[in-house]
mmCIF file of C-alpha atoms in Angstrom:
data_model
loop_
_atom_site.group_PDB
_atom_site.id
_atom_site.type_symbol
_atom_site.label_atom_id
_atom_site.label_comp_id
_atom_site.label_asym_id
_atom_site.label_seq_id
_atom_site.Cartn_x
_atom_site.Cartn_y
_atom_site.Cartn_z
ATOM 1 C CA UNK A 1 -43.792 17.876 -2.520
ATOM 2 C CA UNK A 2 -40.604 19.436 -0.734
ATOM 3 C CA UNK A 3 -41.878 22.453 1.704
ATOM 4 C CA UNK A 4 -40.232 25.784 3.117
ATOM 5 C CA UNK A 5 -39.008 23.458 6.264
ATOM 6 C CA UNK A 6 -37.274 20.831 3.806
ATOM 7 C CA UNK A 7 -35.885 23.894 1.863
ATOM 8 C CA UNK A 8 -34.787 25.020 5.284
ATOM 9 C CA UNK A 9 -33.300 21.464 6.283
ATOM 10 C CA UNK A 10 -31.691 21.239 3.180
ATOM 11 C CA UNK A 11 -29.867 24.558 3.781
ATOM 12 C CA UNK A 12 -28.831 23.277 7.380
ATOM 13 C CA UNK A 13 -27.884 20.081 5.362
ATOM 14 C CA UNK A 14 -25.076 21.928 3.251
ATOM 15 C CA UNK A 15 -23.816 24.312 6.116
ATOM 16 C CA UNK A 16 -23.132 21.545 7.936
ATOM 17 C CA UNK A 17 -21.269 19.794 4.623
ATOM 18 C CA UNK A 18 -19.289 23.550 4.437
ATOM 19 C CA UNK A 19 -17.799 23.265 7.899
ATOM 20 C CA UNK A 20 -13.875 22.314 7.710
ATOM 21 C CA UNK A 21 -13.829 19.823 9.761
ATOM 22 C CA UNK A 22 -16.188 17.599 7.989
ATOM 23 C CA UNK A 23 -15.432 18.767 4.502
ATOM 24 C CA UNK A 24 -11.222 17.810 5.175
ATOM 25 C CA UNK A 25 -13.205 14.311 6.438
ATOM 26 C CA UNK A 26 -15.539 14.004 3.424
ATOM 27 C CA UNK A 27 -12.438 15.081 1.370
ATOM 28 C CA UNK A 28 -10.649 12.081 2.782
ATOM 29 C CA UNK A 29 -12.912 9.956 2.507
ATOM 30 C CA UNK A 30 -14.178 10.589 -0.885
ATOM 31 C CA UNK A 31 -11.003 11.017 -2.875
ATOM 32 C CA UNK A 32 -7.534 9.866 -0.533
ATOM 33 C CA UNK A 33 -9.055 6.641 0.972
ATOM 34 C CA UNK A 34 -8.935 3.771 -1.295
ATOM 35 C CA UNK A 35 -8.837 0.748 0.731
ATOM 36 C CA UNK A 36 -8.117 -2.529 -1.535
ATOM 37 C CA UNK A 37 -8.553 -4.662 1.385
ATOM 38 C CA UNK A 38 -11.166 -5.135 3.878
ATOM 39 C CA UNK A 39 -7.548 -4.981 6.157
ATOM 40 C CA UNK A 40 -6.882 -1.394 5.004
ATOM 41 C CA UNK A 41 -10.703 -0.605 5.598
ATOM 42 C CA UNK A 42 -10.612 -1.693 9.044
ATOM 43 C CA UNK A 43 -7.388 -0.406 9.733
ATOM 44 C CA UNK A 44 -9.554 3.206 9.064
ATOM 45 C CA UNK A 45 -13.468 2.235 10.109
ATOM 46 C CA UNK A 46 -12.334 0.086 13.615
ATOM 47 C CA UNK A 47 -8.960 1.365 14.621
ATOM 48 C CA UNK A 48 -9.657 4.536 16.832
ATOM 49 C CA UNK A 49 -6.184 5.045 17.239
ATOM 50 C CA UNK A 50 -6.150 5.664 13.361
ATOM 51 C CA UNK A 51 -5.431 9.817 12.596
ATOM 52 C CA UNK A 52 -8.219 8.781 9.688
ATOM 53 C CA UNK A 53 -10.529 7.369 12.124
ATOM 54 C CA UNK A 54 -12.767 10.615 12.842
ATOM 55 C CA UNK A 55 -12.923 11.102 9.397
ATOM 56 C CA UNK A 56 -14.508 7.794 8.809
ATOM 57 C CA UNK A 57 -16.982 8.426 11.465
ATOM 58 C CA UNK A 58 -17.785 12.093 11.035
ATOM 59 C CA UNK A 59 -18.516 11.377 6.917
ATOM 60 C CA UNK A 60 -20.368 7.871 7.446
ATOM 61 C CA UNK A 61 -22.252 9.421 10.404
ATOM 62 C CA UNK A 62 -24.098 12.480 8.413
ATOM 63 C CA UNK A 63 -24.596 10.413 5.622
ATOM 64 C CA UNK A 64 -26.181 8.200 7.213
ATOM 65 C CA UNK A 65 -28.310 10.501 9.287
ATOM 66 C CA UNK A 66 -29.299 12.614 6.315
ATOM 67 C CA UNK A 67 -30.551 9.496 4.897
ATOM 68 C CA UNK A 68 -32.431 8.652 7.914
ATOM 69 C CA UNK A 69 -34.080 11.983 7.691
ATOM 70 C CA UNK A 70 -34.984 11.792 4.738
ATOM 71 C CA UNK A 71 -36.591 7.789 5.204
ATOM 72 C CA UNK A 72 -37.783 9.106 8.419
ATOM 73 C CA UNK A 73 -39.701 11.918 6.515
ATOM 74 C CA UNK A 74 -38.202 14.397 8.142
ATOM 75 C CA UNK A 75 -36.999 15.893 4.819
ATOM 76 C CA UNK A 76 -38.624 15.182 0.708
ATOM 77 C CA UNK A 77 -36.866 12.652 -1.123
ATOM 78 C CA UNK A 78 -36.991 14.610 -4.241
ATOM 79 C CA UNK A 79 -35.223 17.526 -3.155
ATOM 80 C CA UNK A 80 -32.685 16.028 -1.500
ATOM 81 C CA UNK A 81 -31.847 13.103 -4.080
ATOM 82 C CA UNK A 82 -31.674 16.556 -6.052
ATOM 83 C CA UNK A 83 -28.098 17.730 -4.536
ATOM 84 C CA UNK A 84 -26.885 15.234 -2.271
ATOM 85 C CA UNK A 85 -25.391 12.179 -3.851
ATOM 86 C CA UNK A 86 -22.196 11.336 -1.963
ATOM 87 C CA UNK A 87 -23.334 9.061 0.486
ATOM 88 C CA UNK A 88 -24.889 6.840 -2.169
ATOM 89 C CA UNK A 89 -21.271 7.779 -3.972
ATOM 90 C CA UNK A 90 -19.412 5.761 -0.801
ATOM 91 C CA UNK A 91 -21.946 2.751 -0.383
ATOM 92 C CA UNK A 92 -20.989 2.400 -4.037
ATOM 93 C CA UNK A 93 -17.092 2.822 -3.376
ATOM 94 C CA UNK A 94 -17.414 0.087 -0.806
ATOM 95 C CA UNK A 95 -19.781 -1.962 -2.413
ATOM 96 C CA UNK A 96 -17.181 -4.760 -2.256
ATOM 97 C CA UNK A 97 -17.007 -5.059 1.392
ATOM 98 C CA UNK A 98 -20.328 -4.548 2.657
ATOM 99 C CA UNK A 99 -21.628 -8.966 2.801
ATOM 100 C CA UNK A 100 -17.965 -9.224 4.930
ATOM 101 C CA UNK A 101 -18.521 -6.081 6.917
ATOM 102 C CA UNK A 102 -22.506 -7.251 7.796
ATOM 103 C CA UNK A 103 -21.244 -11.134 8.056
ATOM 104 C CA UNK A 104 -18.810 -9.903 11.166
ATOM 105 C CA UNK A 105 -20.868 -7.110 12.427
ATOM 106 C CA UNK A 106 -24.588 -8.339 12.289
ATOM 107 C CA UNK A 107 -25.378 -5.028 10.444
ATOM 108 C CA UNK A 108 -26.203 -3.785 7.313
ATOM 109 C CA UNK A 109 -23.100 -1.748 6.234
ATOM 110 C CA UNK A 110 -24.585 2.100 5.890
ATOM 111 C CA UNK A 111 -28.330 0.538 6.318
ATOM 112 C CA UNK A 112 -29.792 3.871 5.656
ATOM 113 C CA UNK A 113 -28.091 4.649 2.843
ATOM 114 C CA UNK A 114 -29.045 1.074 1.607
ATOM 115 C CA UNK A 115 -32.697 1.196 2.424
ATOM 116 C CA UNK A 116 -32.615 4.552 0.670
ATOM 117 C CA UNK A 117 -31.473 2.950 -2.145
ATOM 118 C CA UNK A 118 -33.893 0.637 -2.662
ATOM 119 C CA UNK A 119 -36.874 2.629 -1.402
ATOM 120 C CA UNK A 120 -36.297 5.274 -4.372
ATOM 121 C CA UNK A 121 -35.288 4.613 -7.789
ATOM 122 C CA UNK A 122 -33.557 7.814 -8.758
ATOM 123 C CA UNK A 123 -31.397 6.747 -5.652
ATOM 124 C CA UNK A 124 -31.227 2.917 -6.969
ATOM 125 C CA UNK A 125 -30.302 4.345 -10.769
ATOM 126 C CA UNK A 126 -27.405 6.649 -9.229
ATOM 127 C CA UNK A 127 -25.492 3.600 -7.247
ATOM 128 C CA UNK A 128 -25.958 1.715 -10.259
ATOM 129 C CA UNK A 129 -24.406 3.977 -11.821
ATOM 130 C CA UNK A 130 -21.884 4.492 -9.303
ATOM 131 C CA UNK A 131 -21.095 0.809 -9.379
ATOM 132 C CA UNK A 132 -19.430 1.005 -12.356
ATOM 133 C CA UNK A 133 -16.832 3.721 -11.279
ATOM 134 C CA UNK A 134 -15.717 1.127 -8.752
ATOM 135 C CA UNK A 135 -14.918 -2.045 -10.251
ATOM 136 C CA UNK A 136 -11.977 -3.641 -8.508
ATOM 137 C CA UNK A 137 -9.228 -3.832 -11.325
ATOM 138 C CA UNK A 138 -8.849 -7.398 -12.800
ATOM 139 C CA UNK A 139 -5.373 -9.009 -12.536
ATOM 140 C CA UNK A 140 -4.267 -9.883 -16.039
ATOM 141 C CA UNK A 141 -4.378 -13.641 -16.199
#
């Protein structure tokens, strides 16, 4: 059951989301990047010379820790599975490169976002949901 301090973390949670600088990256990252290409994702996720590369690190970066506050139990599941479903929105929108991205790295790509995943069903439901907004188009035959 969530508490006054998770209500309080939560609140932290979205001032931090409100702040430009990582609502122009979330922005980014969420609707302008589209990679088709695990070429075009690196060019963004590895290149620090890339003008898109903060963005990839400041959005992947909270997501990730929010998740690991929430695994960590830090913060109640429940409340925020509640209002907070973009990070499990971009380990679905790059569902297609995360076995290359682990192969090469030796990591699970967004491992706290995955391990929320699986650890909590309305989480699990939600990128299976997800999933289906990001099918790669199919090349007519």
């Amino acid at each position: 059951m969530a508490t006054a301090a998770d209500a309080e973390l939560i609140l932290r949670l979205y001032e931090l989301r409100r702040e430009e600088a990582l609502r122009s990256a979330r922005r980014f990252m969420v609707f302008d990047f589209q990679p088709k290409t695990l070429e075009e994702l690196r060019a963004v996720s590895r290149d620090v010379q890339s003008p898109h590369n903060p963005a990839w690190r400041q959005t992947m970066s909270y997501w990730e820790m929010a998740a690991s506050l929430v695994l960590r139990g830090a913060l109640d599941a429940d409340l925020f599975l509640d209002s907070n479903g973009e990070g499990i929105l971009l380990y679905a929108k790059f569902h297609h490169f995360h076995a290359e991205t682990e192969k090469e790295s030796g990591n699970p790509f967004m491992g706290q976002t995955a391990a929320l995943i699986e650890k909590y069903p309305v989480a699990k439901a939600r990128y299976e949901s997800l999933l289906k907004r990001f099918v790669p188009a199919q090349t007519p035959a």
